[in-house]
Amino acid sequence: MRGPLGLRPLAGLRSARGATAALGVFAAALMVGTAATVGVSLSTGFDRAAERADLPDLVVRFHERTRGDVDRRIAALPNLEARSYRLEVNDVPIRARGQSRRRTAVEVVGRGRRGYAVVSGTDLRGPGEVLMERGLARAWEARVGDRVRVGRLGALRLAGIVVAPDDVAYPLISRPRVWISNTGLGLPPGDRAPVNSALVWVRDRSRLDATLVQARAVGFGLRDLRYATRNGLRVLVDRAAGIVIALLVAFSLVAAGAACLMLGASARADVESRLTEIGVMRASGFSRRGLASGFAVRAALAAAGPAGLGLCLGALIAHSPAGRLLDVLSELPPSPRTLAGLLLVPFTGMVGLVAITAGWPAWRAASRPPAELLRGGDLAPRPRRVPWSGTAAGLGVRIATARPVRWLATVTVLASALAVLILMLGLSSFLSGLQDDPGSLGRRYQLTASLPAERAPEVARIPGVEAAQARYEDEGFDSFELGEPVKLIAFRGDHTEFESAPLKSGRRIRGRAEAEVGLGLADALGLRVGSRLAVQLSAGREARFRVVGIVRAIDNDGRVAYVHPARLLLADPGIASTVAVRLAAGADRDAVERRLEELGARPRSAAGIAGGNGRFLGILAGLLRLVAGVNALVCFYALLQALGVVARERRSTLAVLRAGGASRRMLGVVLAGASAAAAVPALLVALAVERYLLGPLVARLAAGYASLPLRPGAAQLALVASVVGLLCAAAAALTARAIARRVVAADLRER
Amino acid sequence: MTAPGARPLCLLLVAAAAIAVVLAVRGTDAAPNTRSAPSSSTLAATWTDEDGNGVLERGPGERMVARTDLAPRSAPERTLALLAQITDAHMRDEESPARPTVLDRLGGPFSSTFRPQEALTPQTLAQAAAAVRRLRPDAVLETGDLVDNAQENEMRTALSVLRGGRIDPDSGAPGYEGPQSSSNPDPLFYRPAVDAPRHPGLLALAERAFRSPGLAAPWYPVLGNHDALVAGEVPRTPALERLAVGSRAPVRLPEHSGELPRRGIGPRVVDAELKRTLAGRTRRVAPDPGRRLLSPGEAIRRLRAASGHGAGGERLDYGFDVGKHLRVLVLDLVDRRGGSDGVVTGSEVAWLRRALARAGQRYVMVVSHQPLQSSENGELALRVLDRDPRVVAVLAGHTHRNQIRARRRSGPGYWLINTSSLADYPQQTRAIRLVQTRGGVLLETWMVDTASGEAADTARNLAYLDAQGGRPQGFAGRRIDRNALLYR
């Protein structure tokens, strides 16, 4: 008599069926490992870096003043724990390792807390030393101990490499930063030292808002005053990757869900294929509980290895691109120990899920009388008419759909995997749009020209230009909370002709004191139609608007407001404007650009959300492709397993065919038909699921404030169909090969 | 033979006695020797921010610190008088167009013209009166700046609060109409409905009528610069009077960054600045004739009439007895020409000499709004006091800061006591008990928190947060400036 089922996991693995199941668990674990690593790294990167860098709770930037003057105001703030000051000097030439850069920011730091994390080397210990941000150090391949020439200070020793999460890193920012000590620079000492930023740490972060209100009250007289809270910094830093990170995290959740679904279906199919075996064991006196627990334990033990391996490999694969992404965001990756701890959760979950999904059907199956189990172990349902049933492929379709429940389970698993695959393509095309296509941001103009507002009519008269209008833009912070960055956009005339984010509620602006706000901003500030929006503009003045509409804008994480330029200019007449240019259909863009240059303008493309950060989007695209590749493996596994089950159940039918002279190719066609019977409806279901469920779900998870067009194009759909066809063919060929190796007589005897 | 259990009891008693002796010898902390401390007394409990997060919480009380700068400790024998000091309430009509809040950003002399808690000054004064009432003092010294802007409606409301009864703090149109409205775009001002800490409905509460318990004790007024001068600095001018009762309030300064002169702002400077300011952005307010400006003479008349004290004459210089053993002399140091600093006139020095001579064997306290030691010719007055051994203390307000210093030039010396304001943190009043000791006299003094109430508690918390207020400027003083046993 065979021993208990739970004690022979390796024996199960050695069989073809066991190997397929292990491959499935491995593929799912790979996907979960990848998604978990990316998701955890990105969603917690800022907090980790902020904690290690001792990031201040509030950064105040202003036009240069003496330290004493500023400290008098800062020291008066409530809830204050510590403060320190810096002088930022821009555009100091820096040279190291044979590379140089003129557009830089040199941070002159004094005593006190620093707000950055030294990830290599040591902190500044005095004059003659310099620290470099990690992004620049990577790009220049600079190492601790190198000589770095900093302007007129000459060559300084690179004492350390730092991560400063108060801003993104080079190359995402155009001004990479280095830090030097204020000693030995000849600056006035003590309270007379010039400073232009203050770092503030508070005792109770939850009461920072009250501190901010007081900071605002004592800030009068400081020019170009800007506040950035820790939360605001998070928003600013996240904005660089913004929606893309949110999409990845959202995708990770969906992928994990899909993997669980597949594992469950696979385990159930496995139990169903062994009903005869269960019947025999029940007849031999095995208890129901013993049978179920045996299935569960064996499945768990068999899944543990592939799950662990898949998770680790997924983490390893994702670690490098996720790390590069964190680098440019000035964030830190989780430690290997943290990651291992985090992966234990999906590991336990997956093994547990496999155990439950294997044990539960076995428990239910074992409740039936042994005779019924034995009788129904290989019962063929009533034959039905199917199209092309006379052909080999038709036969494949017929045997695949003979067990409707199992066929439905296969279609469901495949559809889930394919829906995710289609979603990935939608994401990638969306990312490309963000990079290149202003339309993805709801912009309906293609060019901007650096010309005064009054010259817009002149531009509009250029052949090929459909419309041109003055566009004003200013970055500010909401006055009431002083933490949320707000982008104000104003057009002379109807702004929807140039930027038309979909209206969620309310109406478009009509009056001068009205504003349409992005849903992201509305959510952050609790705004609704009828609320008042107060924005402290970049020049320090305040402008107020009544909210009349809420729009689903993607730009700036939805933290935008469309307003009338009159109110904006009243508050700050110095706000710069450009001319937005909408080209006519079929217009020669180059010719228009030449005419604009003749007018003295510098035409620029109305860039997408990431502007010129192509490298950054490249990393993200790579990450998405990686996850998509893993997902394709999952699809292949699902097909392979479905065909394996069909081949096992229909071994006698297939043996009869082989006995009748059917070649391996003929078997392949039959199995291709069987796989198509599952793949074609799965593809249709996947399209519907992606369009009506998954796409909107991911879009809402990632950016509830916007309408993300996550639909793949026709070419991409054709690509998906081709990939599915190829996978079907490959799965059929492999399964046919395995069947051809079996002895026909043995299969016939089993009948 | 001793009974069983008596030995441990004896040991306990001996230990208690030993602790008491050690405490007496060390002379650092001690409890008041007479009536138990009332609930608002900071001896029992007070408001502290132990974790430094900007939120006041009820904490342990502060024991009295014995100060022997002028005389050694001596056993108390009997209480001669119990006084309470209320100072710098700055009761204000925060909706008034005549308040120079927009000048706050220029720095001195108009610093702290705006306070986050300013709409709650009537309620704060009422709760201070409630706390003082529980003390049952023999006399209450109101040491000046009862009102903020020398307006008739401010004075009327403040006097009503001290008297007790129904108070209607609103002015102009019904409801709040001032710089703290949530519609005000100026980031300088704290707007309770939208700024943190958010207090929606606070301004409505501030304007709502309420009942004041009143002092229920004889009170004696001292003239402060804010009682007699506009914003405590400027004599009224026709232009200022028109502004006060008018319908236009300046909201933004004209584009200039020049600083105002620190002293001697004459009518011409005032009118010129006012003209410039009104040329800038203004907002409409509902005019209120009750906002008319009081002259110093009118302010004195109102104070005399309400308190029933203050003698006659153009200045509020007078004396009064508290029981049989204490004579209090009040000096009016307000410079009628303008400016916030005190001025002691020659005639006042002469009056002081005469008043001291008439005091007989009674102990003497001298009270003024501005501290004598920082007033013009104040040193002359102090020298007069130096020579009189019956002078035990000189009390003042004005600085909004708690400070107690000993002065000893000749003779036994006396204590210079300055008390913090009700306008700024810590928003406390001071209790002073004159006690006869075996070897001389003792002044027991301790601070008294305002009685708890929604508006007053909120005002205290906002005052604590104020970055231009008493917290960062250390107005609460050191511990020895608050609750102390002052031997002489």
PDB file of C-alpha atoms in Angstrom, chain A residues 219-403:
ATOM      1  CA  GLY A 219       8.041  85.605   7.457  1.00  0.00           C
ATOM      2  CA  PHE A 220       7.163  89.143   6.453  1.00  0.00           C
ATOM      3  CA  GLY A 221      10.106  90.916   4.908  1.00  0.00           C
ATOM      4  CA  LEU A 222      11.806  87.789   3.611  1.00  0.00           C
ATOM      5  CA  ARG A 223      11.815  87.892  -0.178  1.00  0.00           C
ATOM      6  CA  ASP A 224      11.073  84.911  -2.411  1.00  0.00           C
ATOM      7  CA  LEU A 225       9.845  83.014   0.612  1.00  0.00           C
ATOM      8  CA  ARG A 226       8.985  79.361  -0.101  1.00  0.00           C
ATOM      9  CA  TYR A 227       8.010  76.668   2.335  1.00  0.00           C
ATOM     10  CA  ALA A 228       8.254  72.950   1.756  1.00  0.00           C
ATOM     11  CA  THR A 229       7.054  70.489   4.335  1.00  0.00           C
ATOM     12  CA  ARG A 230       8.197  66.903   4.560  1.00  0.00           C
ATOM     13  CA  ASN A 231       4.896  65.859   3.039  1.00  0.00           C
ATOM     14  CA  GLY A 232       5.249  68.523   0.398  1.00  0.00           C
ATOM     15  CA  LEU A 233       8.751  67.244  -0.363  1.00  0.00           C
ATOM     16  CA  ARG A 234       7.358  63.758  -0.710  1.00  0.00           C
ATOM     17  CA  VAL A 235       4.833  65.059  -3.195  1.00  0.00           C
ATOM     18  CA  LEU A 236       7.523  66.975  -5.080  1.00  0.00           C
ATOM     19  CA  VAL A 237       9.879  64.007  -5.221  1.00  0.00           C
ATOM     20  CA  ASP A 238       7.139  61.542  -6.053  1.00  0.00           C
ATOM     21  CA  ARG A 239       5.875  63.874  -8.719  1.00  0.00           C
ATOM     22  CA  ALA A 240       8.987  63.158 -10.761  1.00  0.00           C
ATOM     23  CA  ALA A 241       7.966  59.541 -11.059  1.00  0.00           C
ATOM     24  CA  GLY A 242       4.488  60.427  -9.915  1.00  0.00           C
ATOM     25  CA  ILE A 243       1.833  58.604 -11.717  1.00  0.00           C
ATOM     26  CA  VAL A 244       4.226  55.958 -13.001  1.00  0.00           C
ATOM     27  CA  ILE A 245       5.203  54.764  -9.531  1.00  0.00           C
ATOM     28  CA  ALA A 246       1.571  54.729  -8.536  1.00  0.00           C
ATOM     29  CA  LEU A 247       0.778  52.642 -11.608  1.00  0.00           C
ATOM     30  CA  LEU A 248       3.521  50.160 -10.783  1.00  0.00           C
ATOM     31  CA  VAL A 249       2.374  49.798  -7.217  1.00  0.00           C
ATOM     32  CA  ALA A 250      -1.202  49.372  -8.371  1.00  0.00           C
ATOM     33  CA  PHE A 251      -0.081  46.822 -10.918  1.00  0.00           C
ATOM     34  CA  SER A 252       1.793  44.888  -8.238  1.00  0.00           C
ATOM     35  CA  LEU A 253      -1.440  44.511  -6.325  1.00  0.00           C
ATOM     36  CA  VAL A 254      -3.325  43.322  -9.379  1.00  0.00           C
ATOM     37  CA  ALA A 255      -0.525  40.904 -10.345  1.00  0.00           C
ATOM     38  CA  ALA A 256      -0.472  39.379  -6.885  1.00  0.00           C
ATOM     39  CA  GLY A 257      -4.233  38.886  -7.107  1.00  0.00           C
ATOM     40  CA  ALA A 258      -3.943  37.208 -10.500  1.00  0.00           C
ATOM     41  CA  ALA A 259      -1.206  34.880  -9.243  1.00  0.00           C
ATOM     42  CA  CYS A 260      -3.400  33.789  -6.332  1.00  0.00           C
ATOM     43  CA  LEU A 261      -6.275  33.095  -8.702  1.00  0.00           C
ATOM     44  CA  MET A 262      -4.098  30.945 -10.924  1.00  0.00           C
ATOM     45  CA  LEU A 263      -2.650  28.980  -8.070  1.00  0.00           C
ATOM     46  CA  GLY A 264      -6.092  28.204  -6.765  1.00  0.00           C
ATOM     47  CA  ALA A 265      -7.407  27.076 -10.136  1.00  0.00           C
ATOM     48  CA  SER A 266      -4.323  24.976 -10.742  1.00  0.00           C
ATOM     49  CA  ALA A 267      -4.600  23.167  -7.426  1.00  0.00           C
ATOM     50  CA  ARG A 268      -8.287  22.510  -7.980  1.00  0.00           C
ATOM     51  CA  ALA A 269      -7.612  21.083 -11.411  1.00  0.00           C
ATOM     52  CA  ASP A 270      -4.963  18.842  -9.936  1.00  0.00           C
ATOM     53  CA  VAL A 271      -7.388  17.371  -7.404  1.00  0.00           C
ATOM     54  CA  GLU A 272     -10.097  16.886 -10.009  1.00  0.00           C
ATOM     55  CA  SER A 273      -7.725  14.955 -12.206  1.00  0.00           C
ATOM     56  CA  ARG A 274      -7.048  12.572  -9.324  1.00  0.00           C
ATOM     57  CA  LEU A 275     -10.596  11.745  -8.358  1.00  0.00           C
ATOM     58  CA  THR A 276     -10.080   8.059  -9.200  1.00  0.00           C
ATOM     59  CA  GLU A 277      -7.050   7.924  -6.959  1.00  0.00           C
ATOM     60  CA  ILE A 278      -9.055   9.534  -4.153  1.00  0.00           C
ATOM     61  CA  GLY A 279     -11.836   7.036  -4.698  1.00  0.00           C
ATOM     62  CA  VAL A 280      -9.400   4.120  -4.407  1.00  0.00           C
ATOM     63  CA  MET A 281      -7.910   5.512  -1.226  1.00  0.00           C
ATOM     64  CA  ARG A 282     -11.304   6.146   0.321  1.00  0.00           C
ATOM     65  CA  ALA A 283     -12.256   2.555  -0.555  1.00  0.00           C
ATOM     66  CA  SER A 284      -9.025   1.418   1.087  1.00  0.00           C
ATOM     67  CA  GLY A 285     -10.040   3.047   4.362  1.00  0.00           C
ATOM     68  CA  PHE A 286      -8.309   6.445   4.326  1.00  0.00           C
ATOM     69  CA  SER A 287     -10.236   8.985   6.372  1.00  0.00           C
ATOM     70  CA  ARG A 288     -11.626  12.134   4.745  1.00  0.00           C
ATOM     71  CA  ARG A 289      -9.518  14.417   6.958  1.00  0.00           C
ATOM     72  CA  GLY A 290      -6.393  12.368   6.388  1.00  0.00           C
ATOM     73  CA  LEU A 291      -6.900  12.547   2.627  1.00  0.00           C
ATOM     74  CA  ALA A 292      -7.509  16.291   2.583  1.00  0.00           C
ATOM     75  CA  SER A 293      -4.601  17.075   4.906  1.00  0.00           C
ATOM     76  CA  GLY A 294      -2.404  14.742   2.911  1.00  0.00           C
ATOM     77  CA  PHE A 295      -3.231  16.644  -0.285  1.00  0.00           C
ATOM     78  CA  ALA A 296      -2.714  19.962   1.473  1.00  0.00           C
ATOM     79  CA  VAL A 297       0.623  19.053   3.056  1.00  0.00           C
ATOM     80  CA  ARG A 298       1.969  17.461  -0.083  1.00  0.00           C
ATOM     81  CA  ALA A 299       0.930  20.441  -2.171  1.00  0.00           C
ATOM     82  CA  ALA A 300       2.445  22.868   0.372  1.00  0.00           C
ATOM     83  CA  LEU A 301       5.728  20.983   0.525  1.00  0.00           C
ATOM     84  CA  ALA A 302       5.859  20.718  -3.225  1.00  0.00           C
ATOM     85  CA  ALA A 303       5.074  24.450  -3.581  1.00  0.00           C
ATOM     86  CA  ALA A 304       7.539  25.652  -0.942  1.00  0.00           C
ATOM     87  CA  GLY A 305      10.644  25.163  -3.041  1.00  0.00           C
ATOM     88  CA  PRO A 306       9.416  26.719  -6.300  1.00  0.00           C
ATOM     89  CA  ALA A 307       7.674  29.511  -4.372  1.00  0.00           C
ATOM     90  CA  GLY A 308      10.821  30.410  -2.444  1.00  0.00           C
ATOM     91  CA  LEU A 309      12.947  30.169  -5.543  1.00  0.00           C
ATOM     92  CA  GLY A 310      10.515  32.232  -7.618  1.00  0.00           C
ATOM     93  CA  LEU A 311      10.188  34.927  -4.979  1.00  0.00           C
ATOM     94  CA  CYS A 312      13.954  35.210  -4.551  1.00  0.00           C
ATOM     95  CA  LEU A 313      14.592  35.248  -8.273  1.00  0.00           C
ATOM     96  CA  GLY A 314      11.825  37.824  -8.784  1.00  0.00           C
ATOM     97  CA  ALA A 315      13.349  39.998  -6.069  1.00  0.00           C
ATOM     98  CA  LEU A 316      16.793  39.640  -7.621  1.00  0.00           C
ATOM     99  CA  ILE A 317      15.558  40.491 -11.100  1.00  0.00           C
ATOM    100  CA  ALA A 318      13.621  43.559  -9.903  1.00  0.00           C
ATOM    101  CA  HIS A 319      16.270  44.715  -7.460  1.00  0.00           C
ATOM    102  CA  SER A 320      18.554  46.316  -9.980  1.00  0.00           C
ATOM    103  CA  PRO A 321      16.037  48.370 -12.028  1.00  0.00           C
ATOM    104  CA  ALA A 322      14.133  49.316  -8.868  1.00  0.00           C
ATOM    105  CA  GLY A 323      17.426  50.425  -7.298  1.00  0.00           C
ATOM    106  CA  ARG A 324      18.257  52.597 -10.304  1.00  0.00           C
ATOM    107  CA  LEU A 325      14.817  54.134 -10.086  1.00  0.00           C
ATOM    108  CA  LEU A 326      15.324  54.885  -6.397  1.00  0.00           C
ATOM    109  CA  ASP A 327      18.723  56.387  -7.166  1.00  0.00           C
ATOM    110  CA  VAL A 328      17.319  59.079  -9.385  1.00  0.00           C
ATOM    111  CA  LEU A 329      14.558  59.773  -6.875  1.00  0.00           C
ATOM    112  CA  SER A 330      17.073  60.313  -4.042  1.00  0.00           C
ATOM    113  CA  GLU A 331      15.556  57.391  -2.222  1.00  0.00           C
ATOM    114  CA  LEU A 332      17.047  54.326  -0.579  1.00  0.00           C
ATOM    115  CA  PRO A 333      16.267  50.650  -1.281  1.00  0.00           C
ATOM    116  CA  PRO A 334      15.154  48.360   1.523  1.00  0.00           C
ATOM    117  CA  SER A 335      17.900  46.340   3.192  1.00  0.00           C
ATOM    118  CA  PRO A 336      18.213  42.663   2.154  1.00  0.00           C
ATOM    119  CA  ARG A 337      16.992  41.679   5.609  1.00  0.00           C
ATOM    120  CA  THR A 338      13.907  43.880   5.316  1.00  0.00           C
ATOM    121  CA  LEU A 339      13.204  42.571   1.857  1.00  0.00           C
ATOM    122  CA  ALA A 340      13.633  38.969   3.001  1.00  0.00           C
ATOM    123  CA  GLY A 341      11.250  39.645   5.857  1.00  0.00           C
ATOM    124  CA  LEU A 342       8.752  41.203   3.481  1.00  0.00           C
ATOM    125  CA  LEU A 343       9.011  38.291   1.038  1.00  0.00           C
ATOM    126  CA  LEU A 344       8.184  35.896   3.852  1.00  0.00           C
ATOM    127  CA  VAL A 345       4.658  37.285   3.768  1.00  0.00           C
ATOM    128  CA  PRO A 346       3.918  36.368   0.124  1.00  0.00           C
ATOM    129  CA  PHE A 347       5.819  33.098   0.626  1.00  0.00           C
ATOM    130  CA  THR A 348       3.608  32.104   3.518  1.00  0.00           C
ATOM    131  CA  GLY A 349       0.574  33.338   1.623  1.00  0.00           C
ATOM    132  CA  MET A 350       1.366  31.381  -1.515  1.00  0.00           C
ATOM    133  CA  VAL A 351       2.214  28.118   0.233  1.00  0.00           C
ATOM    134  CA  GLY A 352      -0.853  28.507   2.424  1.00  0.00           C
ATOM    135  CA  LEU A 353      -3.017  29.228  -0.582  1.00  0.00           C
ATOM    136  CA  VAL A 354      -1.715  26.180  -2.414  1.00  0.00           C
ATOM    137  CA  ALA A 355      -2.360  24.034   0.672  1.00  0.00           C
ATOM    138  CA  ILE A 356      -5.895  25.316   1.096  1.00  0.00           C
ATOM    139  CA  THR A 357      -6.784  25.116  -2.580  1.00  0.00           C
ATOM    140  CA  ALA A 358      -5.434  21.573  -2.740  1.00  0.00           C
ATOM    141  CA  GLY A 359      -6.946  20.447   0.555  1.00  0.00           C
ATOM    142  CA  TRP A 360     -10.388  21.947   0.120  1.00  0.00           C
ATOM    143  CA  PRO A 361     -11.327  20.211  -3.191  1.00  0.00           C
ATOM    144  CA  ALA A 362      -9.866  16.982  -1.809  1.00  0.00           C
ATOM    145  CA  TRP A 363     -12.001  17.416   1.318  1.00  0.00           C
ATOM    146  CA  ARG A 364     -15.076  17.926  -0.805  1.00  0.00           C
ATOM    147  CA  ALA A 365     -14.206  15.147  -3.214  1.00  0.00           C
ATOM    148  CA  ALA A 366     -13.603  12.725  -0.375  1.00  0.00           C
ATOM    149  CA  SER A 367     -17.114  13.352   0.921  1.00  0.00           C
ATOM    150  CA  ARG A 368     -18.559  11.526  -2.109  1.00  0.00           C
ATOM    151  CA  PRO A 369     -19.021   7.716  -1.963  1.00  0.00           C
ATOM    152  CA  PRO A 370     -15.947   5.839  -3.272  1.00  0.00           C
ATOM    153  CA  ALA A 371     -18.046   4.021  -5.843  1.00  0.00           C
ATOM    154  CA  GLU A 372     -19.226   7.314  -7.342  1.00  0.00           C
ATOM    155  CA  LEU A 373     -15.701   8.641  -7.378  1.00  0.00           C
ATOM    156  CA  LEU A 374     -14.429   5.543  -9.119  1.00  0.00           C
ATOM    157  CA  ARG A 375     -17.271   5.525 -11.584  1.00  0.00           C
ATOM    158  CA  GLY A 376     -16.998   9.197 -12.407  1.00  0.00           C
ATOM    159  CA  GLY A 377     -13.263   9.302 -12.510  1.00  0.00           C
ATOM    160  CA  ASP A 378     -13.127   9.343 -16.243  1.00  0.00           C
ATOM    161  CA  LEU A 379     -16.683   9.820 -17.397  1.00  0.00           C
ATOM    162  CA  ALA A 380     -17.053  11.508 -20.743  1.00  0.00           C
ATOM    163  CA  PRO A 381     -19.933  13.942 -21.010  1.00  0.00           C
ATOM    164  CA  ARG A 382     -22.524  13.697 -23.732  1.00  0.00           C
ATOM    165  CA  PRO A 383     -20.981  14.533 -27.105  1.00  0.00           C
ATOM    166  CA  ARG A 384     -21.959  17.940 -28.439  1.00  0.00           C
ATOM    167  CA  ARG A 385     -21.766  19.466 -31.835  1.00  0.00           C
ATOM    168  CA  VAL A 386     -18.936  21.865 -32.247  1.00  0.00           C
ATOM    169  CA  PRO A 387     -17.827  23.693 -35.382  1.00  0.00           C
ATOM    170  CA  TRP A 388     -15.270  21.892 -37.467  1.00  0.00           C
ATOM    171  CA  SER A 389     -15.793  18.774 -35.349  1.00  0.00           C
ATOM    172  CA  GLY A 390     -14.769  16.665 -38.285  1.00  0.00           C
ATOM    173  CA  THR A 391     -11.298  18.179 -38.389  1.00  0.00           C
ATOM    174  CA  ALA A 392      -8.337  17.503 -36.091  1.00  0.00           C
ATOM    175  CA  ALA A 393      -8.543  21.003 -34.611  1.00  0.00           C
ATOM    176  CA  GLY A 394     -12.278  20.540 -34.151  1.00  0.00           C
ATOM    177  CA  LEU A 395     -11.605  17.350 -32.242  1.00  0.00           C
ATOM    178  CA  GLY A 396      -9.227  19.355 -30.030  1.00  0.00           C
ATOM    179  CA  VAL A 397     -11.955  21.907 -29.372  1.00  0.00           C
ATOM    180  CA  ARG A 398     -14.382  19.132 -28.579  1.00  0.00           C
ATOM    181  CA  ILE A 399     -12.182  17.359 -26.066  1.00  0.00           C
ATOM    182  CA  ALA A 400     -11.191  20.659 -24.448  1.00  0.00           C
ATOM    183  CA  THR A 401     -14.780  21.709 -23.887  1.00  0.00           C
ATOM    184  CA  ALA A 402     -16.023  18.252 -22.898  1.00  0.00           C
ATOM    185  CA  ARG A 403     -15.621  19.249 -19.228  1.00  0.00           C
TER     186      ARG A 403
END
